[in-house]
């Protein structure tokens, strides 16, 4: 079991939940990577990556159009 943990990359969450966005799956796998250099540097870097993923997902849902909301 320990050899598998050392040798195999983390399993894709999409194996259990195929509806998970592929980009989010990749980010999760980066967080679980055994090589620290491949993981987000810190919580702030992870927060930026999640915000970038969220913004891209929203833009895609809007057909790629960026929408600005004016303060009321």
Short mmCIF file of C-alpha atoms in Angstrom, two decimals:
data_model
loop_
_atom_site.label_atom_id
_atom_site.label_comp_id
_atom_site.label_asym_id
_atom_site.label_seq_id
_atom_site.Cartn_x
_atom_site.Cartn_y
_atom_site.Cartn_z
CA UNK A 1 0.00 0.00 0.00
CA UNK A 2 2.78 2.46 0.88
CA UNK A 3 4.52 1.68 -2.41
CA UNK A 4 1.32 2.57 -4.29
CA UNK A 5 1.06 5.83 -2.38
CA UNK A 6 4.65 6.67 -3.26
CA UNK A 7 4.52 5.56 -6.89
CA UNK A 8 1.05 6.40 -8.19
CA UNK A 9 -0.30 9.87 -8.80
CA UNK A 10 -3.43 10.88 -6.89
CA UNK A 11 -6.60 9.50 -8.43
CA UNK A 12 -8.87 11.85 -10.29
CA UNK A 13 -11.91 12.95 -8.33
CA UNK A 14 -13.78 12.60 -11.61
CA UNK A 15 -13.62 8.83 -11.20
CA UNK A 16 -16.13 9.22 -8.39
CA UNK A 17 -17.83 12.41 -9.59
CA UNK A 18 -17.71 12.71 -13.39
CA UNK A 19 -19.58 16.02 -13.18
CA UNK A 20 -16.61 17.79 -11.55
CA UNK A 21 -15.08 20.39 -13.85
CA UNK A 22 -11.82 19.07 -15.38
CA UNK A 23 -9.93 22.27 -14.45
CA UNK A 24 -11.03 21.94 -10.81
CA UNK A 25 -10.01 18.29 -10.84
CA UNK A 26 -6.55 19.32 -12.07
CA UNK A 27 -6.25 21.93 -9.32
CA UNK A 28 -7.22 19.37 -6.68
CA UNK A 29 -4.63 16.95 -8.02
CA UNK A 30 -1.98 19.70 -7.95
CA UNK A 31 -2.82 20.26 -4.27
CA UNK A 32 -2.26 16.55 -3.61
CA UNK A 33 0.95 16.28 -5.62
CA UNK A 34 3.86 14.67 -3.80
CA UNK A 35 6.30 17.23 -5.16
CA UNK A 36 5.94 20.45 -3.14
CA UNK A 37 7.14 22.53 -6.09
CA UNK A 38 4.08 21.44 -8.09
CA UNK A 39 1.58 22.34 -5.33
CA UNK A 40 0.26 25.87 -4.79
CA UNK A 41 2.88 27.75 -2.80
CA UNK A 42 0.54 28.78 0.02
CA UNK A 43 -3.09 29.45 0.87
CA UNK A 44 -3.05 32.74 -1.03
CA UNK A 45 -1.82 31.00 -4.19
CA UNK A 46 -4.56 28.39 -3.82
CA UNK A 47 -7.16 31.12 -3.30
CA UNK A 48 -5.98 32.88 -6.49
CA UNK A 49 -6.12 29.62 -8.44
CA UNK A 50 -9.65 28.94 -7.18
CA UNK A 51 -10.75 32.48 -8.03
CA UNK A 52 -9.26 32.15 -11.53
CA UNK A 53 -11.08 28.83 -11.98
CA UNK A 54 -14.34 30.41 -10.76
CA UNK A 55 -13.98 33.42 -13.07
CA UNK A 56 -13.26 31.18 -16.07
CA UNK A 57 -16.26 29.02 -15.24
CA UNK A 58 -18.54 32.05 -14.96
CA UNK A 59 -17.23 33.47 -18.24
CA UNK A 60 -17.83 30.12 -19.95
CA UNK A 61 -21.37 29.97 -18.53
CA UNK A 62 -22.01 33.42 -20.00
CA UNK A 63 -20.84 32.35 -23.41
CA UNK A 64 -17.42 33.88 -22.96
CA UNK A 65 -18.84 37.37 -22.48
CA UNK A 66 -17.58 39.42 -19.62
CA UNK A 67 -20.36 41.15 -17.78
CA UNK A 68 -19.83 44.26 -15.64
CA UNK A 69 -22.17 45.06 -12.82
CA UNK A 70 -22.56 48.69 -11.87
CA UNK A 71 -23.00 49.49 -8.20
CA UNK A 72 -26.57 50.58 -7.53
#
